[in-house]
């Protein structure tokens, strides 16, 4: 994607250094961070400076390459795998780089494949989008969540470039607000007409006939098609089912976890309650402030993901084409 | 309810003056505001200094009494009715006070009836709550939303006082956060164990078998049982249906609008997009700050209510008992 007229990936590696867009500072500041060691890159993954399935995968691959170059192959793998438990791409990338002859080359290949897969997801997904379509998306499965293009947003960008006059409903995506902050920022950057809505409002717009299609990303897809994605995805899928709105998951096949028989086996990360109780934003004076937005002394629960059962999913938009859940479950797996 | 050891209603009238708890300052500050004219009381309703079905109704009744005492009977009615379009209690109270011989006495009677109805809702609703029940609620239909006791929270308080060891999941309720701010504050004040959850997480906890019962309030209930309530209520009802969790609406019969045949006729208030794009909270230094939490330049849509169809509702907890939707639709209406 282009930012301020310059092409830019979300994460890349040069020599022993990994470069990342600091997503915690977006949408208020666009800043590139340099990480000089695998430990620093681990911290970037853990603090969600880099986040999103593909971007985590690529960053983890680069971190593994850094660990190998630092002579910390075993310790590095353990530490990197401990950063985020849900994202399949992380385990996929770490394993590939760990087993490779040339760790650096392999990490670069993973990043390139991610970008290429996402581009193809856009081309396949575009076929599902009719002229004038009003599309709901949840969280950020855009360019920022991958190395380039994105998964759920890639078909949206492709349709927009074809002049289909689409409109995107952007779920705010509490508690971290990746929709309001990152997806809205990306769509504005690409001049795609959109509006942010509270997560609570998706069913309302569905009930009013204002949403034609839902496309979301995925953090891990089990063998039976059950899909772990950002908390709230399950609610949107249940509501879409009620209103007969097609619900698609867009993800490169690196997100499929064949060892995982069903969604019940996917571990769900519980994140800090602070993410729910506090909100960070920018004041009118341009200062970043963290404010308590809940009743002092109350606790919060903060599961970061949920699992959407395959029966609620109309299809999976992958770099190898659009798979229906049935096809997905009976056919030879695309990665095999 | 008791606050800091003293019994306090949400709104009351003495002479020509109306007193209100400033709900925009909660949970950070507990402050009583005095309104000396119907115009001031209108502003308090419009800016949501007072909010919630019953509290709006009582405040509107008092405002109408103020207008009568100020000799502005006609203009007053028009202005008060223009403050908030969705809440049935507002129109109910204004009409009663407007038509009464003694406006002041009538407004007082409405407030007293509201408190008494809510107390009975607690007694009836308590019967639905089993020992150890884990209950989800949305928005704030508590003491603060009425003159006293609350609707959805009244059964919860009753069950808690009976020692049933209940636990309450509190939906944050974006965009204004009435769950995180007001319901959590009320529950803490009454020492009821609870946790705030992001609105996105309700289906997740339902899917994990962690929620036994849902109780919400209502802003207007149509003749066929369709219920307008805070945005997001529809999503929770659809999800509860999927997981076979009973979904109850608690409301005094003043919330029923018999002239409204179905939910399609209920007007839905669209509020300012600023409520979605900005968040107000308190900094570590104790200062109230408003911060932008979305991508600068993106717009938002902000419908304040949605309509839950009667088929998703297990029953209506009223001051006259628990009505099933079927009973509700075929029986003589409780208010007739």
XYZ file of C-alpha atoms in Angstrom:
672
model
C 0.000 0.000 0.000
C 1.038 3.587 -0.488
C 1.288 5.991 2.442
C 2.012 9.637 1.671
C 2.890 8.653 -1.883
C 5.406 5.963 -0.928
C 4.962 2.190 -1.104
C 5.350 0.626 2.317
C 5.010 -2.833 3.839
C 3.836 -3.326 7.438
C 6.969 -5.224 8.490
C 10.282 -5.996 6.773
C 13.860 -7.026 7.538
C 17.175 -5.554 6.405
C 20.388 -7.181 7.614
C 19.784 -8.094 11.262
C 17.207 -5.383 11.749
C 13.425 -5.653 11.614
C 11.381 -2.575 10.718
C 7.743 -2.229 11.778
C 4.979 0.351 11.546
C 4.097 1.182 15.159
C 0.392 0.329 15.115
C -0.119 1.498 18.687
C 0.597 5.047 17.515
C -1.791 4.883 14.551
C -4.060 6.580 13.525
C -2.533 9.612 15.209
C 1.084 9.125 14.159
C 2.661 7.135 11.341
C 5.994 5.942 12.673
C 8.454 3.201 11.693
C 10.188 1.385 14.557
C 13.482 -0.480 14.258
C 14.087 -3.663 16.225
C 17.682 -4.856 16.523
C 17.170 -8.174 18.355
C 14.702 -11.056 18.487
C 13.844 -10.024 22.048
C 12.845 -6.560 20.882
C 10.743 -8.053 18.102
C 9.056 -10.360 20.652
C 8.164 -7.335 22.733
C 6.717 -5.622 19.645
C 4.470 -8.657 19.037
C 3.417 -8.937 22.667
C 2.569 -5.249 23.103
C 0.727 -5.310 19.780
C 3.000 -2.720 18.227
C 2.607 -5.189 15.363
C -0.698 -7.091 15.243
C -2.940 -8.921 12.807
C -2.598 -12.503 11.606
C -0.183 -12.094 8.685
C 1.851 -9.264 10.152
C 2.352 -11.256 13.364
C 3.401 -14.222 11.225
C 5.931 -12.226 9.235
C 7.263 -10.474 12.347
C 7.574 -13.832 14.122
C 9.422 -15.259 11.118
C 11.820 -12.312 11.157
C 12.228 -12.639 14.938
C 13.122 -16.313 14.462
C 15.669 -15.318 11.790
C 17.112 -12.746 14.215
C 17.335 -15.420 16.926
C 19.204 -17.756 14.558
C 21.597 -14.950 13.553
C 22.133 -14.201 17.259
C 22.858 -17.888 17.927
C 19.731 -18.263 20.114
C 17.821 -20.752 17.963
C 16.194 -22.780 20.771
C 15.563 -20.055 23.344
C 14.351 -17.755 20.584
C 11.735 -20.192 19.356
C 10.351 -20.701 22.854
C 10.155 -16.998 23.546
C 8.614 -16.056 20.222
C 5.968 -18.784 20.519
C 5.035 -17.501 23.973
C 4.127 -13.994 22.773
C 0.588 -14.555 21.417
C -1.189 -17.918 21.795
C -4.034 -17.681 19.256
C -2.518 -16.606 15.914
C -1.779 -19.623 13.728
C 0.497 -17.652 11.381
C 2.949 -17.110 14.229
C 3.484 -20.844 14.796
C 3.508 -21.488 11.055
C 6.238 -18.893 10.418
C 8.411 -19.786 13.421
C 8.383 -23.461 12.465
C 9.328 -22.774 8.844
C 12.211 -20.459 9.738
C 13.395 -22.754 12.558
C 13.611 -25.710 10.156
C 15.080 -23.787 7.208
C 18.666 -23.993 5.969
C 18.796 -20.247 5.496
C 16.685 -18.622 8.207
C 16.951 -15.129 6.737
C 15.872 -16.210 3.241
C 13.017 -18.272 4.616
C 11.692 -15.365 6.704
C 11.826 -13.124 3.640
C 10.005 -15.780 1.604
C 7.225 -15.978 4.214
C 6.735 -12.207 4.058
C 6.699 -12.229 0.244
C 4.238 -15.132 0.150
C 1.980 -13.317 2.605
C 1.858 -10.230 0.382
C 1.303 -12.308 -2.755
C -1.437 -14.424 -1.102
C -3.264 -11.321 0.076
C -3.151 -9.833 -3.419
C -4.792 -13.001 -4.797
C -7.372 -13.012 -1.984
C -8.357 -9.575 -3.271
C -8.800 -10.848 -6.810
C -10.910 -13.854 -5.781
C -12.904 -11.945 -3.173
C -13.682 -9.140 -5.605
C -15.876 -11.578 -7.532
C -18.228 -11.790 -4.527
C -18.779 -8.028 -4.425
C -21.607 -6.563 -6.486
C -21.771 -2.951 -7.667
C -22.911 -0.659 -4.862
C -22.427 -3.371 -2.211
C -22.531 -2.345 1.443
C -20.023 -4.460 3.314
C -19.523 -4.930 7.058
C -16.073 -5.746 8.408
C -14.892 -6.378 11.957
C -11.543 -5.467 13.498
C -8.651 -4.837 11.119
C -7.847 -7.530 8.597
C -6.383 -4.979 6.261
C -2.992 -4.122 4.934
C -1.757 -3.381 8.465
C -2.721 -6.874 9.650
C -0.596 -8.477 6.929
C 2.582 -7.630 5.105
C 0.584 -5.929 2.346
C -2.993 -5.719 0.884
C -4.749 -7.421 3.811
C -7.207 -10.314 3.863
C -10.762 -9.031 4.534
C -9.938 -5.585 3.107
C -8.084 -6.863 0.034
C -11.321 -7.711 -1.880
C -12.702 -4.334 -0.766
C -9.692 -2.502 -2.207
C -9.940 -4.534 -5.421
C -13.677 -3.775 -5.804
C -13.115 -0.092 -5.043
C -10.398 0.147 -7.696
C -12.764 -1.438 -10.200
C -15.122 1.491 -9.532
C -17.879 -0.572 -7.909
C -18.954 2.293 -5.597
C -18.965 0.204 -2.463
C -19.561 1.395 1.106
C -17.936 -0.142 4.178
C -19.440 -0.361 7.673
C -16.494 -0.486 10.074
C -17.135 -2.103 13.458
C -15.362 -0.016 16.077
C -14.018 -3.283 17.587
C -13.711 -2.668 21.304
C -11.773 -2.956 23.437
C -8.735 -1.969 21.354
C -10.696 -0.223 18.611
C -8.780 -1.667 15.645
C -11.776 -0.920 13.399
C -12.161 2.719 14.417
C -8.423 3.295 14.487
C -6.786 1.095 11.857
C -9.441 -0.011 9.360
C -10.910 3.508 9.186
C -7.384 4.912 8.735
C -6.639 2.448 5.917
C -9.938 3.080 4.150
C -9.481 6.833 4.356
C -5.934 6.447 3.034
C -7.361 4.512 0.048
C -10.368 6.856 -0.295
C -12.950 4.098 0.227
C -16.303 5.526 1.492
C -17.008 4.193 4.983
C -18.495 4.862 8.418
C -17.446 3.652 11.847
C -20.274 2.060 13.861
C -20.391 0.938 17.495
C -20.040 -2.854 17.702
C -23.543 -2.844 19.158
C -25.053 -1.430 15.963
C -24.229 -4.167 13.415
C -27.468 -6.133 13.944
C -29.481 -2.911 13.709
C -28.074 -2.092 10.267
C -28.567 -5.719 9.202
C -32.210 -5.588 10.359
C -32.690 -2.425 8.276
C -31.407 -4.154 5.128
C -28.380 -1.881 4.992
C -25.701 -4.581 4.877
C -25.277 -6.928 1.889
C -22.158 -8.844 2.824
C -19.829 -9.451 5.775
C -16.101 -10.119 5.304
C -13.815 -10.721 8.272
C -10.308 -12.073 8.732
C -9.120 -15.032 10.800
C -6.433 -15.753 13.353
C -6.755 -19.516 13.118
C -9.004 -21.847 11.125
C -9.481 -25.394 12.416
C -9.749 -28.459 10.178
C -13.552 -28.441 10.419
C -13.709 -24.782 9.375
C -14.342 -23.278 12.823
C -12.645 -19.891 12.836
C -10.962 -17.980 15.647
C -10.974 -14.250 15.058
C -11.227 -11.010 17.030
C -13.772 -10.996 19.845
C -17.190 -10.051 18.440
C -16.807 -11.939 15.163
C -19.077 -14.673 16.526
C -21.824 -12.126 17.329
C -21.680 -10.687 13.812
C -21.818 -14.186 12.285
C -24.849 -15.178 14.374
C -26.643 -11.943 13.413
C -25.721 -12.280 9.719
C -27.189 -15.791 9.729
C -30.474 -14.501 11.121
C -30.775 -11.900 8.378
C -29.558 -14.184 5.573
C -26.470 -12.073 4.889
C -23.474 -14.003 3.475
C -20.619 -14.146 5.979
C -17.169 -14.744 4.490
C -13.796 -15.350 6.124
C -10.786 -14.091 4.143
C -7.449 -15.665 5.035
C -4.327 -17.076 3.404
C -4.028 -20.851 3.764
C -1.185 -20.278 6.253
C -4.011 -19.542 8.723
C -5.392 -23.089 8.472
C -4.359 -25.331 11.339
C -4.900 -28.911 10.262
C -3.769 -30.272 13.611
C -6.687 -28.513 15.198
C -9.765 -30.676 14.649
C -12.325 -28.105 15.769
C -12.622 -24.647 17.276
C -12.849 -26.163 20.752
C -9.107 -26.845 20.596
C -8.107 -23.273 19.780
C -6.670 -21.508 22.843
C -8.275 -18.119 23.492
C -5.987 -15.373 24.741
C -7.260 -13.441 27.764
C -5.748 -9.966 27.703
C -5.397 -7.325 30.414
C -8.596 -5.875 31.893
C -6.945 -2.460 31.524
C -7.739 -2.601 27.796
C -11.449 -2.527 28.658
C -11.325 -0.076 31.556
C -9.068 2.528 29.919
C -9.083 4.200 26.518
C -6.202 5.992 24.846
C -6.858 8.852 22.481
C -5.781 12.301 21.526
C -6.982 15.505 23.194
C -7.987 18.686 21.341
C -4.526 20.003 22.181
C -3.028 17.049 20.281
C -1.760 15.228 23.360
C -2.088 11.452 23.745
C -3.936 10.673 26.979
C -5.091 7.464 28.644
C -8.390 7.870 30.467
C -10.451 5.606 32.722
C -13.842 5.110 31.028
C -15.428 2.745 33.553
C -16.580 2.877 37.139
C -13.505 2.968 39.425
C -13.052 -0.292 41.300
C -14.990 -2.529 38.905
C -13.145 -5.329 37.168
C -13.441 -6.420 33.542
C -13.064 -9.608 31.533
C -11.226 -9.371 28.235
C -11.157 -12.449 25.988
C -9.359 -11.299 22.824
C -10.869 -13.822 20.410
C -13.911 -15.997 19.878
C -14.619 -18.985 17.662
C -17.209 -18.842 14.885
C -18.556 -22.307 14.002
C -18.162 -23.365 10.357
C -21.946 -23.619 9.846
C -22.205 -19.815 10.070
C -19.558 -19.258 7.391
C -20.556 -19.000 3.709
C -17.013 -19.510 2.457
C -13.291 -18.946 2.911
C -11.594 -16.515 0.534
C -8.034 -17.845 0.127
C -5.176 -17.288 -2.302
C -6.188 -20.581 -3.937
C -9.800 -19.551 -4.521
C -13.033 -19.425 -2.570
C -13.723 -22.595 -0.620
C -17.122 -23.477 0.788
C -17.098 -25.053 4.263
C -18.235 -28.344 2.722
C -15.533 -28.300 0.093
C -13.086 -27.251 2.756
C -13.956 -30.187 4.967
C -14.111 -32.890 2.328
C -11.550 -31.733 -0.246
C -7.837 -32.265 -0.022
C -6.526 -29.410 2.024
C -5.116 -26.574 -0.088
C -1.833 -26.646 1.757
C -1.340 -30.389 1.413
C -31.223 3.296 46.844
C -28.696 4.398 49.396
C -25.622 6.376 48.397
C -23.026 7.105 51.043
C -25.506 5.960 53.688
C -28.339 8.252 52.559
C -31.499 7.295 50.664
C -31.699 9.116 47.358
C -33.981 9.126 44.322
C -32.650 9.845 40.830
C -34.969 12.802 40.254
C -37.427 14.705 42.476
C -39.278 18.019 42.718
C -39.593 20.489 45.585
C -41.658 23.625 45.027
C -40.878 24.784 41.501
C -37.465 23.188 41.470
C -36.426 19.840 40.033
C -33.409 18.025 41.472
C -31.444 15.488 39.439
C -28.351 13.332 39.838
C -25.983 14.474 37.076
C -25.438 11.156 35.297
C -22.914 12.635 32.882
C -20.561 13.137 35.836
C -20.964 9.615 37.171
C -19.128 7.357 37.947
C -16.408 9.896 38.723
C -18.489 12.412 40.660
C -21.810 12.125 42.497
C -23.475 15.500 42.094
C -27.059 16.769 42.447
C -28.148 19.449 39.967
C -31.023 21.892 40.545
C -33.224 22.967 37.638
C -35.394 26.046 38.166
C -37.378 26.078 34.914
C -38.951 23.648 32.462
C -36.426 24.791 29.844
C -33.542 23.825 32.088
C -35.131 20.433 32.742
C -35.579 19.959 28.968
C -31.878 20.612 28.505
C -31.065 18.068 31.218
C -33.124 15.432 29.349
C -31.626 16.290 25.960
C -28.004 16.277 27.116
C -28.665 13.033 29.004
C -27.803 14.539 32.350
C -30.854 12.469 33.235
C -31.385 9.319 31.125
C -33.097 5.954 31.291
C -36.751 5.191 30.598
C -38.343 5.865 33.986
C -36.054 8.703 35.020
C -36.735 10.474 31.712
C -40.454 9.933 32.302
C -40.379 11.363 35.829
C -38.162 14.276 34.748
C -40.495 15.006 31.817
C -43.492 14.915 34.174
C -41.772 17.362 36.517
C -40.784 19.553 33.537
C -44.436 19.611 32.434
C -45.453 20.603 35.971
C -42.837 23.364 35.892
C -44.194 24.564 32.518
C -47.731 24.676 33.934
C -46.531 26.598 37.008
C -44.690 28.997 34.665
C -47.864 29.492 32.612
C -46.294 27.829 29.538
C -48.568 24.802 29.248
C -48.697 24.505 25.430
C -45.161 25.611 24.527
C -43.797 23.516 27.376
C -45.443 20.327 26.160
C -44.099 20.801 22.621
C -40.573 21.457 23.849
C -40.484 18.608 26.340
C -41.810 16.129 23.759
C -39.079 17.216 21.333
C -36.201 16.297 23.661
C -35.949 12.511 23.112
C -38.079 10.720 20.493
C -37.837 7.050 21.509
C -38.703 6.849 25.241
C -42.360 6.003 25.723
C -42.349 7.061 29.393
C -41.657 10.638 28.368
C -44.850 10.918 26.298
C -46.818 8.984 28.905
C -45.778 11.348 31.721
C -46.171 14.580 29.762
C -49.682 13.613 28.668
C -50.769 12.715 32.191
C -49.448 15.926 33.735
C -50.782 18.046 30.856
C -54.290 16.653 31.349
C -54.252 16.705 35.165
C -56.110 19.163 37.367
C -53.130 19.497 39.658
C -49.998 19.245 37.538
C -47.621 19.181 40.520
C -49.499 16.404 42.326
C -49.750 14.363 39.129
C -46.027 14.648 38.430
C -45.285 13.538 42.002
C -47.698 10.616 41.590
C -45.923 9.488 38.399
C -42.567 9.481 40.191
C -44.005 7.567 43.165
C -45.689 5.021 40.869
C -42.412 4.539 38.985
C -40.535 3.738 42.198
C -43.314 1.431 43.420
C -43.556 -0.371 40.044
C -39.817 -0.954 39.966
C -39.887 -2.396 43.479
C -42.554 -4.905 42.382
C -40.612 -5.721 39.206
C -37.808 -6.759 41.529
C -40.081 -9.061 43.521
C -41.540 -10.755 40.427
C -38.232 -10.921 38.581
C -36.462 -12.416 41.574
C -38.522 -15.595 41.052
C -36.757 -16.150 37.720
C -33.309 -16.088 39.285
C -31.839 -19.351 40.560
C -29.132 -19.608 43.196
C -25.711 -18.890 41.705
C -27.217 -17.525 38.477
C -24.912 -15.658 36.096
C -26.894 -12.858 34.517
C -26.069 -10.634 31.547
C -27.464 -7.113 31.359
C -27.085 -4.415 28.726
C -26.878 -0.646 29.218
C -28.223 0.733 32.488
C -31.771 -0.175 33.431
C -30.958 0.251 37.072
C -31.890 2.611 39.825
C -30.373 5.528 37.879
C -32.603 4.844 34.876
C -35.738 5.099 37.026
C -36.789 7.035 40.068
C -35.665 4.169 42.307
C -34.790 0.407 42.227
C -34.553 0.123 38.412
C -36.153 -2.343 36.015
C -33.586 -4.891 34.782
C -31.430 -4.430 37.900
C -34.329 -4.543 40.377
C -34.639 -8.373 40.253
C -30.858 -8.565 40.516
C -30.850 -6.463 43.686
C -33.721 -8.528 45.106
C -31.925 -11.819 44.380
C -28.663 -10.480 45.809
C -30.392 -9.440 49.032
C -31.874 -12.925 49.320
C -28.289 -14.242 49.355
C -28.516 -16.068 46.027
C -24.818 -15.474 45.226
C -25.446 -14.194 41.723
C -22.862 -12.797 39.303
C -23.587 -10.076 36.757
C -21.937 -9.664 33.347
C -22.171 -5.967 32.508
C -22.064 -5.043 28.814
C -19.907 -1.956 28.456
C -22.619 -0.491 26.150
C -20.796 1.673 23.676
C -20.920 4.369 22.573
C -21.895 6.101 25.836
C -20.755 3.289 28.110
C -23.760 3.260 30.446
C -22.931 -0.316 31.435
C -19.280 0.328 32.304
C -20.060 3.659 33.952
C -23.499 3.474 35.535
C -24.468 -0.194 35.948
C -20.997 -1.081 37.266
C -21.187 1.915 39.640
C -24.618 0.831 40.910
C -23.591 -2.796 41.367
C -20.457 -1.787 43.227
C -22.511 0.539 45.421
C -24.795 -2.419 46.256
C -21.870 -4.879 46.562
C -23.150 -7.212 43.812
C -20.283 -9.270 42.268
C -19.884 -8.317 38.607
C -17.498 -7.801 35.685
C -17.620 -5.366 32.795
C -17.261 -7.009 29.372
C -16.815 -5.463 25.914
C -20.126 -5.550 24.013
C -18.370 -7.847 21.556
C -17.823 -10.529 24.190
C -21.402 -11.445 25.145
C -21.777 -14.213 22.539
C -18.404 -15.639 23.566
C -19.482 -16.019 27.207
C -22.826 -17.447 26.063
C -21.020 -19.984 23.852
C -18.916 -21.014 26.858
C -22.027 -21.686 28.955
C -21.151 -18.861 31.332
C -24.451 -16.974 31.099
C -27.732 -18.399 32.448
C -30.116 -15.505 31.940
C -30.339 -12.122 30.199
C -32.370 -9.237 31.641
C -32.571 -5.878 29.877
C -34.772 -2.809 30.170
C -36.958 -1.153 27.522
C -37.556 2.327 26.183
C -40.778 1.442 24.397
C -42.744 -1.786 23.958
C -45.145 -2.013 21.011
C -48.529 -3.754 21.166
C -47.112 -6.897 19.537
C -44.283 -7.075 22.104
C -41.483 -5.710 19.914
C -39.157 -3.809 22.209
C -37.042 -0.725 21.587
C -34.048 -0.549 23.878
C -30.435 0.627 23.835
C -28.492 -0.168 20.659
C -27.009 -3.671 20.961
C -29.998 -5.214 22.736
C -31.055 -6.855 19.458
C -27.616 -8.470 19.055
C -27.754 -9.897 22.574
C -31.294 -11.230 22.003
C -30.304 -12.933 18.733
C -27.265 -14.520 20.405
C -29.257 -15.592 23.488
C -31.772 -17.315 21.184
C -28.995 -19.273 19.502
C -27.683 -20.550 22.829
C -31.120 -21.188 24.359
C -30.634 -18.610 27.103
C -33.856 -16.983 28.377
C -34.010 -13.310 27.419
C -36.283 -11.157 29.603
C -37.360 -7.538 29.287
C -38.069 -5.761 32.592
C -40.253 -2.656 32.371
C -43.157 -0.967 34.136
C -46.370 -1.015 32.091
C -45.924 2.724 31.482
C -43.387 1.617 28.860
C -46.050 -0.160 26.786
C -47.256 1.868 23.813
C -50.562 0.381 22.682
C -50.889 2.831 19.813
C -47.753 1.338 18.341
C -48.745 -1.866 16.550
C -45.234 -3.173 15.973
C -41.595 -2.225 16.388
C -41.523 -0.881 12.834
C -43.460 2.166 14.019
C -41.043 3.080 16.801
C -38.881 6.066 15.817
C -35.156 5.463 16.364
C -33.106 8.385 17.599
C -29.867 9.024 15.701
C -27.431 10.743 18.040
C -24.265 12.734 17.335
C -21.352 10.903 15.688
C -19.120 12.578 18.278
C -20.367 10.054 20.834
C -18.696 7.283 18.811
C -15.542 9.139 17.797
C -14.692 10.617 21.205
C -14.529 9.164 24.717
C -14.603 11.045 27.970
C -12.818 9.688 30.985
C -10.588 10.563 33.851
C -6.789 10.778 33.676
C -4.408 9.426 36.316
C -4.135 12.990 37.607
C -7.914 12.948 38.195
C -8.760 15.321 35.370
C -11.759 14.717 33.078
C -10.573 14.638 29.453
C -12.307 14.046 26.140
C -10.142 12.163 23.670
C -10.515 11.209 20.010
C -10.421 7.394 19.821
C -10.959 6.965 16.074
C -9.091 7.777 12.894
C -9.222 11.549 12.307
C -11.470 12.453 9.398
C -13.617 9.296 9.447
C -17.323 9.665 10.111
C -19.524 7.475 12.316
C -23.145 6.380 12.458
C -24.814 6.382 15.854
C -28.322 4.923 16.127
C -29.142 5.061 19.843
C -31.704 2.233 19.933
C -32.719 -0.919 18.128
C -35.873 -3.010 18.126
C -35.900 -6.588 19.403
C -38.733 -8.630 17.877
C -41.157 -10.227 20.355
C -40.262 -13.766 19.214
C -36.823 -13.390 20.811
C -38.256 -12.369 24.194
C -39.068 -15.012 26.820
C -41.196 -12.658 28.895
C -41.831 -9.156 30.224
C -41.221 -8.561 33.910
C -43.748 -5.873 34.921
C -45.174 -4.549 38.179
C -48.264 -6.665 37.440
C -46.341 -9.911 37.056
C -44.388 -11.718 34.369
C -46.149 -11.765 31.022
C -45.187 -14.100 28.199
C -45.251 -12.580 24.707
C -48.272 -14.740 23.853
C -50.167 -13.702 26.961
C -49.109 -10.167 26.323
C -50.507 -10.165 22.813
C -53.785 -11.934 23.481
C -54.630 -10.871 27.033
C -56.268 -7.633 28.001
C -53.495 -5.134 28.323
C -52.326 -4.590 31.922
C -52.836 -0.856 31.671
C -56.368 -1.066 30.272
